[in-house]
Coordinates of C-alpha atoms in Angstrom, one line a residue:
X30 CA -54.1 76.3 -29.0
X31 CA -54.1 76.3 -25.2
X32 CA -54.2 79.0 -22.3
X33 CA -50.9 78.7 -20.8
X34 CA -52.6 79.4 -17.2
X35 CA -55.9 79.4 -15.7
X36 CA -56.7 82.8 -14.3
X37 CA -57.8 82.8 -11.1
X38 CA -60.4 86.1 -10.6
X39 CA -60.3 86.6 -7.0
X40 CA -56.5 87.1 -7.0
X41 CA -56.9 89.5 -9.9
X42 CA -56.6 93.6 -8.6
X43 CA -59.2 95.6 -8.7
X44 CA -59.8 98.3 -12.2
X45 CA -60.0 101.9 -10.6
X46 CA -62.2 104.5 -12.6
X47 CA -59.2 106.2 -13.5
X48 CA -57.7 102.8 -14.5
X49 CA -60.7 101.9 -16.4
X50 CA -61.3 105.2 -18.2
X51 CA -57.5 104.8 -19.3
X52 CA -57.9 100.9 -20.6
X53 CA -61.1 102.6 -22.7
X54 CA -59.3 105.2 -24.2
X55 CA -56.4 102.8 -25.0
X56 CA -58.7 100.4 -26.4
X57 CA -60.3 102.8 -28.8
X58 CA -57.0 104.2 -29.9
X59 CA -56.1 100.7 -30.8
X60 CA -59.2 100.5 -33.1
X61 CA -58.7 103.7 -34.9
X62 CA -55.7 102.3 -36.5
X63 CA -57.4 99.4 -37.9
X64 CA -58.5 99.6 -42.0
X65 CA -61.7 97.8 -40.6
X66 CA -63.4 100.8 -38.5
X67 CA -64.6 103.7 -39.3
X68 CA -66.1 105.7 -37.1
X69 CA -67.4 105.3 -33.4
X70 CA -70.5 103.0 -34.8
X71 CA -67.6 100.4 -35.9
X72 CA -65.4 100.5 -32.4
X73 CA -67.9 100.6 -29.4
X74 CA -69.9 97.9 -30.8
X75 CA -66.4 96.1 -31.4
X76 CA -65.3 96.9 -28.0
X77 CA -68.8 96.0 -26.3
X78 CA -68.9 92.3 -27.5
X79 CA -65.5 91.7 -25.9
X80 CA -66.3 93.5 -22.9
X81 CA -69.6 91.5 -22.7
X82 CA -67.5 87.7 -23.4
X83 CA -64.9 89.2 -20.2
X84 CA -67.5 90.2 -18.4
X85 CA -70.0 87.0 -19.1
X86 CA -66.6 84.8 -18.3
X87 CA -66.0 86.9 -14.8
X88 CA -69.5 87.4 -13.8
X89 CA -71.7 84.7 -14.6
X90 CA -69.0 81.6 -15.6
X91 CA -66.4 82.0 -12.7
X92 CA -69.1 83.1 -10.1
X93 CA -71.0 79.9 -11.3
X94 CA -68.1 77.3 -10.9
X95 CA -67.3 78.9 -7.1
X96 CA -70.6 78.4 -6.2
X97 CA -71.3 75.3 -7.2
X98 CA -67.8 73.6 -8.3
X99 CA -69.4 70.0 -9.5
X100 CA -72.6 71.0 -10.9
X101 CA -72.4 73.9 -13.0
X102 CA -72.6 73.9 -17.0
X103 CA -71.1 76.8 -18.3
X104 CA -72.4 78.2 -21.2
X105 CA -69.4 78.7 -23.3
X106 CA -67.2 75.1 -23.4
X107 CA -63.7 74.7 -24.7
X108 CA -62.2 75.8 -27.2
X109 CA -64.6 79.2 -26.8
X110 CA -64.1 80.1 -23.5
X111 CA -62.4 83.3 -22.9
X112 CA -59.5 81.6 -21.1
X113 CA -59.1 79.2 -24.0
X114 CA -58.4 81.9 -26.7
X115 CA -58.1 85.6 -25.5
X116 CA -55.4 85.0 -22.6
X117 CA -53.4 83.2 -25.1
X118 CA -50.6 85.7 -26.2
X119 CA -49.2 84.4 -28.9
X120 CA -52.2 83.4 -30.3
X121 CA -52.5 86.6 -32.8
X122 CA -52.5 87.4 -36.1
X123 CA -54.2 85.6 -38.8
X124 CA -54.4 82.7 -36.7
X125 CA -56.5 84.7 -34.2
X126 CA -58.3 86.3 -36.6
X127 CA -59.7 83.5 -38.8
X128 CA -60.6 81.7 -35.3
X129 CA -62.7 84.7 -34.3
X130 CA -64.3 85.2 -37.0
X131 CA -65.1 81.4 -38.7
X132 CA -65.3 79.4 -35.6
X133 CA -66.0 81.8 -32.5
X134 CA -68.5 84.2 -33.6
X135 CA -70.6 81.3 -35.1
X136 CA -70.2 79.0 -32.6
X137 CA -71.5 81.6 -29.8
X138 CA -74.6 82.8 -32.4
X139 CA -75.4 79.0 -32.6
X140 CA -75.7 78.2 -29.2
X141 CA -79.5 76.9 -28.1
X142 CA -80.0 76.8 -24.2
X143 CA -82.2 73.9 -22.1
X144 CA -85.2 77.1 -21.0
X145 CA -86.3 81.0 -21.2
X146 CA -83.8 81.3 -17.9
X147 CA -80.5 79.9 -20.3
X148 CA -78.0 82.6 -20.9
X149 CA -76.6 80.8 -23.7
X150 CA -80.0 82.3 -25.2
X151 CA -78.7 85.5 -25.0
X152 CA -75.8 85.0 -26.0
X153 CA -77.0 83.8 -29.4
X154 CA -79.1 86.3 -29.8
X155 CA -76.4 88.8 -29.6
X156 CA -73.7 87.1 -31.8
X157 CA -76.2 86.3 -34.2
X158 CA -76.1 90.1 -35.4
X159 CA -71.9 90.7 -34.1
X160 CA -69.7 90.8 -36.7
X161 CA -65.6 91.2 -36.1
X162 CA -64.9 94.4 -38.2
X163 CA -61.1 94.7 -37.3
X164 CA -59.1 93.5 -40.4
X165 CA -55.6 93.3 -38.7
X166 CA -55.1 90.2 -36.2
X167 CA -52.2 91.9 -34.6
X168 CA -54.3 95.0 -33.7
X169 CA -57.5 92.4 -32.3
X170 CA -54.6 91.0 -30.0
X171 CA -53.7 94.2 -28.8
X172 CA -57.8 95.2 -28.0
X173 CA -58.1 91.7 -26.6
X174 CA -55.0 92.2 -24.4
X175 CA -56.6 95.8 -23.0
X176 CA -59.6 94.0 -22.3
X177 CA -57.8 91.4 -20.4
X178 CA -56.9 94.0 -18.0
X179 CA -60.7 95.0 -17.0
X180 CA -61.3 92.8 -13.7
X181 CA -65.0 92.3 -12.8
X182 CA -64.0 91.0 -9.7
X183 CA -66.3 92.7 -6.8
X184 CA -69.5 94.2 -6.7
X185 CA -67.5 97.7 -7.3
X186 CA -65.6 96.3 -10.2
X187 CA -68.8 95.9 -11.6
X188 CA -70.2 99.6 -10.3
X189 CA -67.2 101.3 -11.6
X190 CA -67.3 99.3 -15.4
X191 CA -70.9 100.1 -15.4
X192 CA -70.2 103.7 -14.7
X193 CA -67.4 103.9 -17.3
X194 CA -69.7 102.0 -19.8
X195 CA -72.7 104.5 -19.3
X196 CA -70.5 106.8 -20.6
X197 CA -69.6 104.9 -23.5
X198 CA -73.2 104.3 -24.2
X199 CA -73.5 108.3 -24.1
X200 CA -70.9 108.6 -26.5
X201 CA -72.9 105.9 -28.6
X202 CA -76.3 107.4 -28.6
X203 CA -74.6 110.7 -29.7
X204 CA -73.4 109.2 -32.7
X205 CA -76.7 107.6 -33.1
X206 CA -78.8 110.4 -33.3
X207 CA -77.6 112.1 -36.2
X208 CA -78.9 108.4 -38.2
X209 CA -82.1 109.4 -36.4
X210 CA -82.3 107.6 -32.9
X211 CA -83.5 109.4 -30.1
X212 CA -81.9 108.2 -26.7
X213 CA -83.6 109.5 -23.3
X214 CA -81.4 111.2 -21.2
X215 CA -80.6 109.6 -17.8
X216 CA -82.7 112.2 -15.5
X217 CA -85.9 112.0 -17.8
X218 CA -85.2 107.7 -17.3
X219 CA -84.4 108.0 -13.0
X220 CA -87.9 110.5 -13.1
X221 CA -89.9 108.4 -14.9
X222 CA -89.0 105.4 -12.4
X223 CA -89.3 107.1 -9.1
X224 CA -92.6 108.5 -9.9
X225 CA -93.9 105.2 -11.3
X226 CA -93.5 103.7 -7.5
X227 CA -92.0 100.7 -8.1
X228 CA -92.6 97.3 -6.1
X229 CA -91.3 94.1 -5.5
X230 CA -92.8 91.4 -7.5
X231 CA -93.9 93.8 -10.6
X232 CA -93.3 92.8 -14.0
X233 CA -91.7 95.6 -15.8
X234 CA -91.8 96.0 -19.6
X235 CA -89.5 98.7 -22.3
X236 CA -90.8 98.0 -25.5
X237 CA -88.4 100.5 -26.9
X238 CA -85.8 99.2 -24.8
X239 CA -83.0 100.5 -27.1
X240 CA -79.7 100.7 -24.5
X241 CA -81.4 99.6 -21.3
X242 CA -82.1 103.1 -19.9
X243 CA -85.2 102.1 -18.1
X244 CA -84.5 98.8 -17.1
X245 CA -81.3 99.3 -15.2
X246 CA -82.9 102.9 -13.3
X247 CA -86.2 100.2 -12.5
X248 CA -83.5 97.1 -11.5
X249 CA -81.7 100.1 -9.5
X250 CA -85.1 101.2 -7.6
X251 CA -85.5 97.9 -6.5
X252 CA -82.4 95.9 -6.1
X253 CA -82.1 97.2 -2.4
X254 CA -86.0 95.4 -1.5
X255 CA -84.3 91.5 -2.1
X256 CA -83.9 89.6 0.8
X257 CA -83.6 86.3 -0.7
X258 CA -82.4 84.2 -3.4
X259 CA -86.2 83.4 -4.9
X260 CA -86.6 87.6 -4.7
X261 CA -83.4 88.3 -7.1
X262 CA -84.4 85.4 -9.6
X263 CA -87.5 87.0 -9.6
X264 CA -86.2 90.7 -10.1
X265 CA -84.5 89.0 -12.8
X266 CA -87.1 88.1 -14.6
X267 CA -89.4 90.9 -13.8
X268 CA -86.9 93.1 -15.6
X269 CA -88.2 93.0 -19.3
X270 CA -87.5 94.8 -23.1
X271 CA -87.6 94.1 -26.4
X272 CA -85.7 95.7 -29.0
X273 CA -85.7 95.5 -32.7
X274 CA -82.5 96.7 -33.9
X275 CA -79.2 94.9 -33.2
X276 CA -76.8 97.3 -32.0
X277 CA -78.6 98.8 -29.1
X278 CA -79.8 95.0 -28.2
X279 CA -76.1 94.3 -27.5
X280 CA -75.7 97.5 -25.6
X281 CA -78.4 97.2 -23.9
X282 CA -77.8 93.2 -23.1
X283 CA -74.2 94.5 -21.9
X284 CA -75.4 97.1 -19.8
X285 CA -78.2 94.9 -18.0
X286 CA -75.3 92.2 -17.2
X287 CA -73.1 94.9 -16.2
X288 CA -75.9 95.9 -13.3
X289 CA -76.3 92.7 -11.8
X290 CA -78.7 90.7 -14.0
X291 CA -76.9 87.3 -15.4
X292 CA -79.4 86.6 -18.1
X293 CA -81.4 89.5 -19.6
X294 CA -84.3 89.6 -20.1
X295 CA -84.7 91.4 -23.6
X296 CA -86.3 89.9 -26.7
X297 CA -84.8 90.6 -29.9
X298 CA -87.9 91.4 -32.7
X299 CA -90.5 93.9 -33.4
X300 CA -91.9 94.8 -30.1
X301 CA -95.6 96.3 -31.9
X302 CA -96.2 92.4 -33.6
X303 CA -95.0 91.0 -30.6
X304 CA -97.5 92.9 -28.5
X305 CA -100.4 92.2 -30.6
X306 CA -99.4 88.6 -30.6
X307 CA -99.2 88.7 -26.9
X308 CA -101.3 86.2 -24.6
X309 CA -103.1 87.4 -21.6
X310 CA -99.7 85.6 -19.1
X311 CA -98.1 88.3 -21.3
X312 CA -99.5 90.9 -19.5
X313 CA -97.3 93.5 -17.5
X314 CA -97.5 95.4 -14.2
X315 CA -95.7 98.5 -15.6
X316 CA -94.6 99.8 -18.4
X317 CA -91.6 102.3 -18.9
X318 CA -91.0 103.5 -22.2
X319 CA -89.9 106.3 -25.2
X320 CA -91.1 104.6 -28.2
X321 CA -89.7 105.7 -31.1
X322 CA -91.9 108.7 -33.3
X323 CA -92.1 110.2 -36.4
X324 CA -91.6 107.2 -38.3
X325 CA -93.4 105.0 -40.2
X326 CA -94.2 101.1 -39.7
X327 CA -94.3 98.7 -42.8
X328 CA -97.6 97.6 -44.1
X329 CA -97.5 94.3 -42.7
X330 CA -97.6 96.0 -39.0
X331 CA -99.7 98.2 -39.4
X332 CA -102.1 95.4 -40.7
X333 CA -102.0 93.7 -37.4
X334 CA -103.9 96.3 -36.0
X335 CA -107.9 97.1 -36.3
X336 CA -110.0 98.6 -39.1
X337 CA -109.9 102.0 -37.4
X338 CA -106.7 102.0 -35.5
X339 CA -104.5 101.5 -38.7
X340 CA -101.9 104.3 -38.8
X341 CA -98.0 104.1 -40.0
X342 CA -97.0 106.8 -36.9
X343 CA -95.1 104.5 -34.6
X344 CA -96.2 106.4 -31.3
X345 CA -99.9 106.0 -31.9
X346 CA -99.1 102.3 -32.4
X347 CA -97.1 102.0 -29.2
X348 CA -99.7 103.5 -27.3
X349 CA -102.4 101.3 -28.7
X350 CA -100.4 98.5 -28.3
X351 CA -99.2 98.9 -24.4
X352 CA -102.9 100.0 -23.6
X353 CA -103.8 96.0 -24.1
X354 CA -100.5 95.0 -22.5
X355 CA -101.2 96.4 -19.3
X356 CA -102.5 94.0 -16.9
X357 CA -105.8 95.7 -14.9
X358 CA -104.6 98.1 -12.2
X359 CA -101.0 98.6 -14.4
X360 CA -99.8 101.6 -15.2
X361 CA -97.9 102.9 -17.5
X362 CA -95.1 106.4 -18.0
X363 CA -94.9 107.1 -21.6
X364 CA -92.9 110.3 -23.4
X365 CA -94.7 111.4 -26.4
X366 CA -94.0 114.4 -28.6
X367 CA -96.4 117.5 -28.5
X368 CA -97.8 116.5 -32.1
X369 CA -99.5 113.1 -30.5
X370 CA -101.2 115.1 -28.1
X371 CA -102.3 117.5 -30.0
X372 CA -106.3 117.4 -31.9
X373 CA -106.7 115.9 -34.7
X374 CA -110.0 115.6 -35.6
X375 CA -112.4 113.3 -33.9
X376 CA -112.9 110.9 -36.1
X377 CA -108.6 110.6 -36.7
X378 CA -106.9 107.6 -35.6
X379 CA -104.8 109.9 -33.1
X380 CA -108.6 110.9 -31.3
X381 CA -109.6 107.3 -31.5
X382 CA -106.4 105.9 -29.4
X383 CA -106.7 108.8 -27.0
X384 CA -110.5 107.7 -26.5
X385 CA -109.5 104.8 -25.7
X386 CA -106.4 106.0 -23.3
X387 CA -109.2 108.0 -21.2
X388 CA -112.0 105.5 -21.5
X389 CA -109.5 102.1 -20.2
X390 CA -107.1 104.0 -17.8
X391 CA -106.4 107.1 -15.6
X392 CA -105.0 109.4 -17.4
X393 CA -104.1 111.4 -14.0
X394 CA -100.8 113.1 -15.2
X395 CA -98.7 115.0 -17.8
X396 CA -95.7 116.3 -17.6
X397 CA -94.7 118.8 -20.4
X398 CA -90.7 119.3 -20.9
X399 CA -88.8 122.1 -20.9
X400 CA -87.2 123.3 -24.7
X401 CA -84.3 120.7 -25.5
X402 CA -84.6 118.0 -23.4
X403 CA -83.7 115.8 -26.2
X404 CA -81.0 118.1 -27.9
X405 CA -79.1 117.6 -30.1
X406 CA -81.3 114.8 -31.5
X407 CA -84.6 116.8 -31.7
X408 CA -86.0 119.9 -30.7
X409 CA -89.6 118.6 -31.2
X410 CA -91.2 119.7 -27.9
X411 CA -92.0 116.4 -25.8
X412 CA -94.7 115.2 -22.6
X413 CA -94.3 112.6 -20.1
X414 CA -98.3 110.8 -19.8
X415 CA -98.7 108.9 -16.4
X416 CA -101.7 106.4 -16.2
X417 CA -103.0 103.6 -14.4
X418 CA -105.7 100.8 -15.9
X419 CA -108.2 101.4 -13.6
X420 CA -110.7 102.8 -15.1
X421 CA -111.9 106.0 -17.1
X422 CA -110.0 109.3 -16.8
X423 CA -112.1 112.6 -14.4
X424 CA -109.5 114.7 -14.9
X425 CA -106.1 115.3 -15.9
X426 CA -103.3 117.6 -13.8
X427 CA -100.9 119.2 -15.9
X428 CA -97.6 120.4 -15.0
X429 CA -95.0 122.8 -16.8
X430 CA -91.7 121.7 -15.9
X431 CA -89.6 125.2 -15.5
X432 CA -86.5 125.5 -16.8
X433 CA -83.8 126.8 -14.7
X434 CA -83.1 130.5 -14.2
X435 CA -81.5 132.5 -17.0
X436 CA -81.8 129.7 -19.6
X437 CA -83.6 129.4 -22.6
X438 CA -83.1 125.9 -23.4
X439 CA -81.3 122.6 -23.0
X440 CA -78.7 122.0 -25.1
X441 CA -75.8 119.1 -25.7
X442 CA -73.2 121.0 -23.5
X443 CA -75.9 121.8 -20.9
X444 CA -78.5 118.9 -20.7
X445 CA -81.1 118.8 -18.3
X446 CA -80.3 117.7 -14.7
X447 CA -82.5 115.0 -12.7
X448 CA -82.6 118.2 -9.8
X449 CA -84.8 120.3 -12.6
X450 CA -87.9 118.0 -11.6
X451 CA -87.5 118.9 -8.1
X452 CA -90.5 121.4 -8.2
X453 CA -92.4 118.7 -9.9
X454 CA -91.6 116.2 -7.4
X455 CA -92.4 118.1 -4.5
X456 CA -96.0 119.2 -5.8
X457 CA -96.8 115.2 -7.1
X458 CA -97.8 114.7 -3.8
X459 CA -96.3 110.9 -3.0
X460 CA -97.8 107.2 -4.7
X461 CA -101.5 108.8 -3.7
X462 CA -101.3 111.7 -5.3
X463 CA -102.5 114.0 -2.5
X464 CA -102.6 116.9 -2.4
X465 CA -102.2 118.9 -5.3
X466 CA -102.5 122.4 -6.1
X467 CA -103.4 124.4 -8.9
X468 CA -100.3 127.2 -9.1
X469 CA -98.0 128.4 -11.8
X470 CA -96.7 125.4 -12.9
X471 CA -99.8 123.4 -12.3
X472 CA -103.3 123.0 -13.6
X473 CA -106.1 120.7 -13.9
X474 CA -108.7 119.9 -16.6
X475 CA -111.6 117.8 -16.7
X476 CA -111.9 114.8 -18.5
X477 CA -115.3 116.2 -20.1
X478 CA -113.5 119.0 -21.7
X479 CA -110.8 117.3 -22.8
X480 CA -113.5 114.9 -24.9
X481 CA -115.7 118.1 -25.8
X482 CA -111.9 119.4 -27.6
X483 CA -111.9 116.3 -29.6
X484 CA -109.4 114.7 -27.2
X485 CA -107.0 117.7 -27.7
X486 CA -104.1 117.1 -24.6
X487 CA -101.7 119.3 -26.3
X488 CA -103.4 121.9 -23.9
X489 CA -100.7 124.8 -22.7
X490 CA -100.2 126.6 -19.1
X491 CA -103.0 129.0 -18.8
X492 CA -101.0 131.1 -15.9
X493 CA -98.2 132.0 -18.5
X494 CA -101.0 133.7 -21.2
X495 CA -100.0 134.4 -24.5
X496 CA -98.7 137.8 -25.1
X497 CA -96.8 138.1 -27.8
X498 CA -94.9 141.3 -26.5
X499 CA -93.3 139.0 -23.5
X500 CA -92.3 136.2 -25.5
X501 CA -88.3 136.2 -26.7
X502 CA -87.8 135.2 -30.1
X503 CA -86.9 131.6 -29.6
X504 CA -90.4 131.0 -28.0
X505 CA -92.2 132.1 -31.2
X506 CA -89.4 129.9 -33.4
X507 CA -90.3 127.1 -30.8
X508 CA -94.3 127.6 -31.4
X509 CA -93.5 127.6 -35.6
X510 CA -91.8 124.6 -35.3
X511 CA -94.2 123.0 -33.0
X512 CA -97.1 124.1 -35.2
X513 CA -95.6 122.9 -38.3
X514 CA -95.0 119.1 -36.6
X515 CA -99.1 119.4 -36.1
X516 CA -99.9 120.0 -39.1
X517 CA -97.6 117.3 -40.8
X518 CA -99.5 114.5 -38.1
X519 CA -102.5 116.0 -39.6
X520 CA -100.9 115.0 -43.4
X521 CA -100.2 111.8 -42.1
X522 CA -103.2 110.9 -40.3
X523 CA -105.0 112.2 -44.2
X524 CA -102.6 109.6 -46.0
X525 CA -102.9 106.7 -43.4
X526 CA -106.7 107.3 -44.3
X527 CA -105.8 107.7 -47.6
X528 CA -104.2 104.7 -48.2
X529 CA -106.4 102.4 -45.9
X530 CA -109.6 103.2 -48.3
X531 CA -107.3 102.1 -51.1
X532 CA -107.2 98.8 -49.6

């Protein structure tokens, strides 16, 4: 087995987004015929890992060698390079298929590299978890040979596969969140970011990293600040998630390379054990997140945190957990669901973690979301909390973001746009916060009665009232199902009590 020629990337054209969107579509077409795949959760995983090898080969391998002809070590060596195998033709069949999947796919999941910067560590850590699903060697030929055609050979090669992927990855976390995985939608991601004031030199941490949603809006908001060489590497590394599950690790590993950042920086594991097992060099400037909720951790993480703060409900342990990984002075943008804001006795774990929220940071923001923000996943009504670790929180400004004239809701079909936070931009009043005035979408409430409520945040617009004659049906379905999330946190918090006096 031998490539008959070497390809030579700068000659290659350019892949227009009509060209691109076409090679996709081809590409999954090709899949669907294969025994091996059913459904979208087989084929775009499929289709990412090739895309990532191409894109790994054009990106990071060829770039390397121009750069520095005599001295670079690429990460994949013969036979396993992409030219060695995939621009083979007649390689195919069960030839190509038996190559893939006994001596490719292993070899990349063993690879060990020289430090933390080694891409060949990512690598491994994707293709430890990649499996080749396609059954028919002929029809892996055919997908190989449509991703032959993808060129990543200028910075809008790259812009126009990472536009095209984002869609993919849209497509992905559709599928996903009927299995129950909750994606956050670009505008809530490019909010979160721009009011968090980025800067230069900041380490930035996802612990719920999932697809790369935050990291690539935060590499985004910065990339345009590096003047230098040192600056990028920096970026680079500064650029930080850890993921849990598999899948989105790859997609989210993809999608970082896909932006501009050679090696990323996302840890495959349990983000809650490795944030209690953190050390104090650990420690990050910002933190950008949707942690997962409504679930329940396994005993043996829950038991890695304090008599007292021991809870299965996997936002309280998030928000525990990122309140000690904040470096003094961080700050942190966190969505939460109405039910973890909401009372829930004082002595509850819920009240306890909020104590300590107000008492260690500045909780000086929260944003409440309009109705189906997060459709189709969930309709569970959901809050953005802003806060810096600077000391305890005075008071807290609320604001109601509207939803646009003449709807009721966010749905699928019609999601919400990054121009419906306008209003809320304009009243935030810059990095300082100056400024700000209590009108109908705004109000503030001191700290003192927040604490005097039993640390109840779930605390609604008081311009709006509560007359039941002006509220449309769907608000009072809305409240129900709101209400009814409350009182099952209140069941769990009892069990979580329950079953911690059993131990």
């Amino acid at each position: 087995m031998a490539a008959t020629t070497k390809r030579e990337a700068e000659k290659s054209p350019g892949t227009s987004q009509s060209r691109l969107a076409s090679l996709i579509k081809s590409a999954r077409d090709t899949m669907r015929k294969d025994a091996g795949m059913n459904g979208d959760l087989d084929r775009l995983p499929q289709l990412s890992w090739l895309l990532f090898l191409k894109a790994f080969d054009g990106r990071v391998e060829q770039e390397g060698e121009a750069l520095d002809p005599d001295g670079y070590r690429r990460a994949i060596e013969e036979p396993y390079r992409w030219e060695d195998w995939a621009t083979v033709p007649d390689f195919s069949g069960d030839e190509l298929k038996s190559f893939v999947n006994d001596k490719l796919i292993p070899h990349l999941a063993g690879l060990v590299g020289d430090d933390a910067e080694d891409p060949r560590n990512v690598i491994s850590t994707i293709f430890k978890d990649v499996v080749n699903r396609m059954q028919s060697g002929t029809l892996l030929r055919d997908l190989v040979d449509i991703v032959n055609q993808i060129h990543f050979v200028s910075a809008d090669d790259i812009h126009t596969m990472a536009f095209v992927y984002e869609s993919i990855l849209k497509e992905m976390r559709d599928v996903a969140g009927g299995s129950g995985e909750f994606y956050t939608p670009r505008p809530v991601n490019r909010f979160m970011v721009q009011q968090s004031f980025l800067e230069l030199g900041e380490s930035i941490l996802d612990p719920a990293s999932g697809t790369g949603g935050f990291l690539v809006q935060a590499y985004e908001a910065l990339k345009g600040q590096v003047k230098t060489d040192t600056q990028r590497r920096r970026l680079h590394k500064d650029i930080r998630g850890i993921e849990k599950k598999p899948l989105p690790y790859l997609l989210g590993s993809m999608n970082l390379l896909l932006h501009g950042i050679d090696a990323p920086h996302i840890r495959r594991g349990s983000a809650l054990l490795e944030m209690r097992n953190s050390n104090a060099a650990d420690k990050v400037d910002v933190v950008l997140t949707n942690p997962p909720f409504g679930g329940e951790e396994e005993a043996t993480v829950v038991k890695a945190f304090p008599d007292g703060f021991r809870t299965q409900e996997t936002a309280w342990l998030f928000l525990y957990s990122i309140l000690d990984q904040l470096k003094l002075g961080g700050r942190c943008a966190i969505v939460l669901p109405n039910g973890s804001l909401f009372a829930v006795g004082e002595n509850s774990i819920g009240a306890k973690i909020k104590k300590k929220l107000m008492k260690d940071c500045n909780l000086h923001t929260v944003v409440r979301l309009p109705q189906g923000v997060f459709a189709p996943y969930t309709q569970i009504p959901s809050n953005i909390l802003f806060f810096e670790k600077t000391g305890p929180t005075q008071e807290v400004w609320f604001y109601e973001v509207p939803l646009p004239e003449g709807r009721r809701g966010y749905t699928k079909t019609k999601p919400m746009r990054f121009e419906d936070f306008e209003s809320c931009v304009d009243w935030w009043g810059g990095k300082q916060r100056e400024g700000r005035e209590v009108g109908e979408q705004a109000w503030v409430v001191p700290a003192s009665d927040i604490i005097a409520s039993g640390f109840n945040l779930d605390i609604a617009n008081p311009h709006l009232g509560d007359d039941l004659k002006h509220r449309t049906p769907e608000e009072l379905v809305d409240e129900l199902v709101k209400t009814e999330m409350e009182i099952l946190g209140l069941l769990k918090e009892l069990r979580s009590g329950l079953e911690s006096a059993d131990e």
